[in-house]
Amino acid sequence: MVSMRFLSFLSATTLTLAVATATVTTSDGTTSSHKIYPRQQKEAHNATEKPWRPLPWGKVNFIHTTDTHGWLDGHANVPSWGGDWGDLVSFVKHMQDKAFQKKVDLLLVDSGDFHDGGGLSDSTSPKGAVSDSIFENIDYDLVTVGNHGVRTGEEALNIHRNLSRIYGERFLTSNMDVRVDGKLEAIGNRYRAFQTRNGLRIVAFGVTTEDSLRDKTNTEWYSAEQMFGEKWFEEAMKVEADLYVIVGHAPTYSPCLDLKQDNPLVCLRDRIRNSTTKPIQIFGGHAHHRNFTCYDETSSGIESGKYGDTVGWVALADVPSPTWTGTKDALPNPKPENNCTATATYRLDRRYLDWNRLTFAYHTVGLEADNVSVPATFDTPLGRKVTDDISKARHQLNLTYYLGCAKEDYCYNCKGVGEDGNIYEVLKDALSDVVVNKERATVPRVVWANEGTIRDNIYQGPFYLGDAYAIVPFPNTFEYIPNMPCACFEKMVKKLDLNATVSCPSGQDCPSVDDAPATHLELRSLREDKNASPGYTTHDGLGDDGDDTLHSKINETEAYTKLFWSNAGFPNPPQYPPSFDVVFTSYVGTKLLKALKGTPYTDKDVKPYLPSEYTSREVLPDYAARHWKKDINECPIRQP
Ligand SMILES: *[C@@H]1O[C@H](CO)[C@@H](O)[C@H](O)[C@H]1NC(C)=O
Ligand SMILES: *[C@@H]1O[C@H](CO)[C@@H](O)[C@H](O)[C@H]1NC(C)=O
Ligand SMILES: *[C@@H]1O[C@H](CO)[C@@H](O)[C@H](O)[C@H]1NC(C)=O
Ligand SMILES: *[C@@H]1O[C@H](CO)[C@@H](O)[C@H](O)[C@H]1NC(C)=O
Ligand SMILES: *[C@@H]1O[C@H](CO)[C@@H](O)[C@H](O)[C@H]1NC(C)=O
Ligand SMILES: *[C@@H]1O[C@H](CO)[C@@H](O)[C@H](O)[C@H]1NC(C)=O
Ligand SMILES: *[C@@H]1O[C@H](CO)[C@@H](O)[C@H](O)[C@H]1NC(C)=O
Ligand SMILES: *[C@@H]1O[C@H](CO)[C@@H](O)[C@H](O)[C@H]1NC(C)=O
Ligand SMILES: *[C@@H]1O[C@H](CO)[C@@H](O)[C@H](O)[C@H]1NC(C)=O
């Protein structure tokens, strides 16, 4: 057991919080910070759609989270994902009690990426100062670090010194180091060999995908080949195990063809399989999808969504173990009946749970027939406290500041380019409206950003500062090249292969130039309920029955082009002016400069456009505050 690190931020002076503590004086004269909300965040809506059947339980079961990216406060405008971390805490406690009664094992696993997303994680310095202490209330058995955790040495060091210490030997980083006082050290533990409550012998590893944006000076990544050459790895492979568990911040489906650079998760599976036929269970992530991949009869891997929208469930029925002290009886129904190969005797199953209280209560304390109210017995004291801590933190960090009403859904893949309801069209409007250098306000300009600027949809309903931060989490500064002739701009756009036309005044010329177009993952769907709200309709390696609650299919259109710009200060779109300011986020700067090779423009021509405090994170809040209707009482969410 870890000793829980309770929130101390109310008195912390070392943290750079955006606002001071908001304390109120209660009627009895004592000072308290807020009222206790015994449920999800009070802005969140109750789910009305429940699971369609109970969970299968095997002898060894897993609860899996991944890519939370600081979204521990739930999705207020999406009833299916309205639960917060406190609700998960209560759920886990009930599930642990169930496992105990059934004399089976339940292990908790997270595959990393704790930050770079929600305002809760990103509005403090260091990132996660508040959200990590909330996260720690789940007593994970296995955790690993994501690529968003090693992009700066400072963040990696924070994780090494804080989160990793809390979880101790259960925080696994088999292939990731951080520089500490000049020397590289593993961020966590290399591997973990342990026995479960019921005596099952497990050897576990934790690996992370490589990231081109990793801080190469202060962190180090090791390929599968390098890992396999280590003494600790040799030692780990000598330990007697009934089951190998790999927690990986990497997708489960990309193959391992080259040990020097391919997905370390799948390479590690292949390596273990080369030396033993024992079962291997993988918990992946990074892809922000629900998925399940079968490698062979006894090895498979799950990916469990993103941003606190999904809780993954894996149940294994037949892991042979001479040391097993748990139930010897046949498993009661429902039990895992699926398998990875048609002739297999090794049975397993998986589920993807929608992250809401109704789902959590359905699987634990039960609901009365057709009644979608969560019984009071669901909330545990710790769960309530965590929910309350989140609520306090949101207020302190100003994340509950109301910006305006989103009158419809704005999404990144359900509406076409140029259509109303496409979130990039909103961002383009916002970029041209709020990214203005006062001294150059009269100079026509284009403002560039990229597809990855946006990390989630805007859902119809009240729009808070926390939502804005979560949708555009990356603080990129704005830079520019002044007065670029249209012909050079046109040349750059052509080079970028964006399928866009720029029509310049005739007679202009610019002094010659390669790049890759966007690709896009496809989500197939089969099992769905056309009358239900839009949501995940997952097709995975075991079929189409993995989703715990049925949804209607989300209409997916093509992804937005990787790079785009919006025009300001000149009529849009016909004729471009002879010259204009080319403004861009610092993130896309290198790509634009590459495309400008062969023109007179180099990095020396790039200047700051706005003060460095004003970043891409500020664009949506400013825009919404300026343009969206204020009346919160006339701001319904979309009904399922
Ligand atoms: C959600 O359900 C709770 C009871 O579980 C109730 O107190 C609350 O008012 C409901 N919220 C909304 C927005 O309907
Ligand atoms: C560890 O966490 C504390 C509290 O959030 C923070 O003040 C400290 O800077 C962190 N340590 C590192 C090395 O970042
Ligand atoms: C596994 O064994 C096969 C056959 O010997 C070999 O080609 C492959 O490289 C091995 N893979 C790993 C990850 O060790
Ligand atoms: C799911 O995994 C399969 C392989 O098992 C892969 O082909 C597919 O692209 C994955 N789907 C998504 C949405 O990631
Ligand atoms: C494995 O699963 C397939 C598909 O669900 C099923 O047809 C088959 O009977 C199963 N095999 C065993 C041995 O249970
Ligand atoms: C529905 O369930 C809630 C909570 O368990 C209970 O308080 C309520 O009385 C039930 N409503 C009906 C109509 O049975
Ligand atoms: C909260 O954020 C809004 C919008 O950025 C700002 O106007 C307001 O002053 C902030 N409040 C506090 C207390 O910092
Ligand atoms: C290029 O854009 C045109 C018009 O916007 C569109 O019809 C066409 O399908 C696009 N081509 C590609 C390859 O995206
Ligand atoms: C999805 O597309 C279909 C057919 O184009 C349309 O009828 C339906 O309203 C769309 N659903 C949503 C949620 O946009």
PDB file of N, CA, C and O and ligand atoms in Angstrom, residues 18-19 398 401 403 465 621, ligand 7:
ATOM      1  N   ALA A  18      -2.513  30.230  -9.998  1.00  0.00           N
ATOM      2  CA  ALA A  18      -2.979  31.406 -10.734  1.00  0.00           C
ATOM      3  C   ALA A  18      -3.732  32.386  -9.840  1.00  0.00           C
ATOM      4  O   ALA A  18      -3.729  33.581 -10.061  1.00  0.00           O
ATOM      5  N   VAL A  19      -4.398  31.893  -8.832  1.00  0.00           N
ATOM      6  CA  VAL A  19      -5.185  32.774  -7.973  1.00  0.00           C
ATOM      7  C   VAL A  19      -4.980  32.416  -6.514  1.00  0.00           C
ATOM      8  O   VAL A  19      -4.494  31.344  -6.187  1.00  0.00           O
ATOM      9  N   ASN A 398      -9.079  29.012 -11.020  1.00  0.00           N
ATOM     10  CA  ASN A 398      -9.944  29.842 -11.865  1.00  0.00           C
ATOM     11  C   ASN A 398     -10.518  29.061 -13.049  1.00  0.00           C
ATOM     12  O   ASN A 398     -10.961  29.642 -14.033  1.00  0.00           O
ATOM     13  N   TYR A 401     -14.201  29.626 -14.088  1.00  0.00           N
ATOM     14  CA  TYR A 401     -14.579  30.949 -14.587  1.00  0.00           C
ATOM     15  C   TYR A 401     -15.387  30.769 -15.882  1.00  0.00           C
ATOM     16  O   TYR A 401     -14.899  30.176 -16.860  1.00  0.00           O
ATOM     17  N   LEU A 403     -16.959  31.541 -19.309  1.00  0.00           N
ATOM     18  CA  LEU A 403     -16.580  32.404 -20.432  1.00  0.00           C
ATOM     19  C   LEU A 403     -17.759  32.734 -21.333  1.00  0.00           C
ATOM     20  O   LEU A 403     -17.828  33.820 -21.901  1.00  0.00           O
ATOM     21  N   LEU A 465     -13.277  28.401 -18.347  1.00  0.00           N
ATOM     22  CA  LEU A 465     -11.852  28.567 -18.614  1.00  0.00           C
ATOM     23  C   LEU A 465     -11.143  27.209 -18.654  1.00  0.00           C
ATOM     24  O   LEU A 465     -10.279  26.976 -19.501  1.00  0.00           O
ATOM     25  N   PRO A 621     -10.126  31.398 -24.727  1.00  0.00           N
ATOM     26  CA  PRO A 621     -10.784  32.140 -23.646  1.00  0.00           C
ATOM     27  C   PRO A 621     -11.133  33.563 -24.068  1.00  0.00           C
ATOM     28  O   PRO A 621     -12.244  34.042 -23.843  1.00  0.00           O
TER      29      PRO A 621
HETATM   30  C1  LIG B   7     -10.133  34.254 -14.165  1.00  0.00           C
HETATM   31  O1  LIG B   7      -9.931  34.244 -15.566  1.00  0.00           O
HETATM   32  C2  LIG B   7     -10.588  35.307 -16.246  1.00  0.00           C
HETATM   33  C3  LIG B   7     -10.449  35.068 -17.729  1.00  0.00           C
HETATM   34  O2  LIG B   7      -9.123  34.952 -18.103  1.00  0.00           O
HETATM   35  C4  LIG B   7     -10.039  36.641 -15.769  1.00  0.00           C
HETATM   36  O3  LIG B   7     -10.722  37.683 -16.406  1.00  0.00           O
HETATM   37  C5  LIG B   7     -10.223  36.729 -14.266  1.00  0.00           C
HETATM   38  O4  LIG B   7      -9.628  37.908 -13.799  1.00  0.00           O
HETATM   39  C6  LIG B   7      -9.601  35.543 -13.581  1.00  0.00           C
HETATM   40  N1  LIG B   7      -9.916  35.601 -12.174  1.00  0.00           N
HETATM   41  C7  LIG B   7      -8.998  35.522 -11.262  1.00  0.00           C
HETATM   42  C8  LIG B   7      -9.480  35.569  -9.853  1.00  0.00           C
HETATM   43  O5  LIG B   7      -7.813  35.408 -11.540  1.00  0.00           O
END
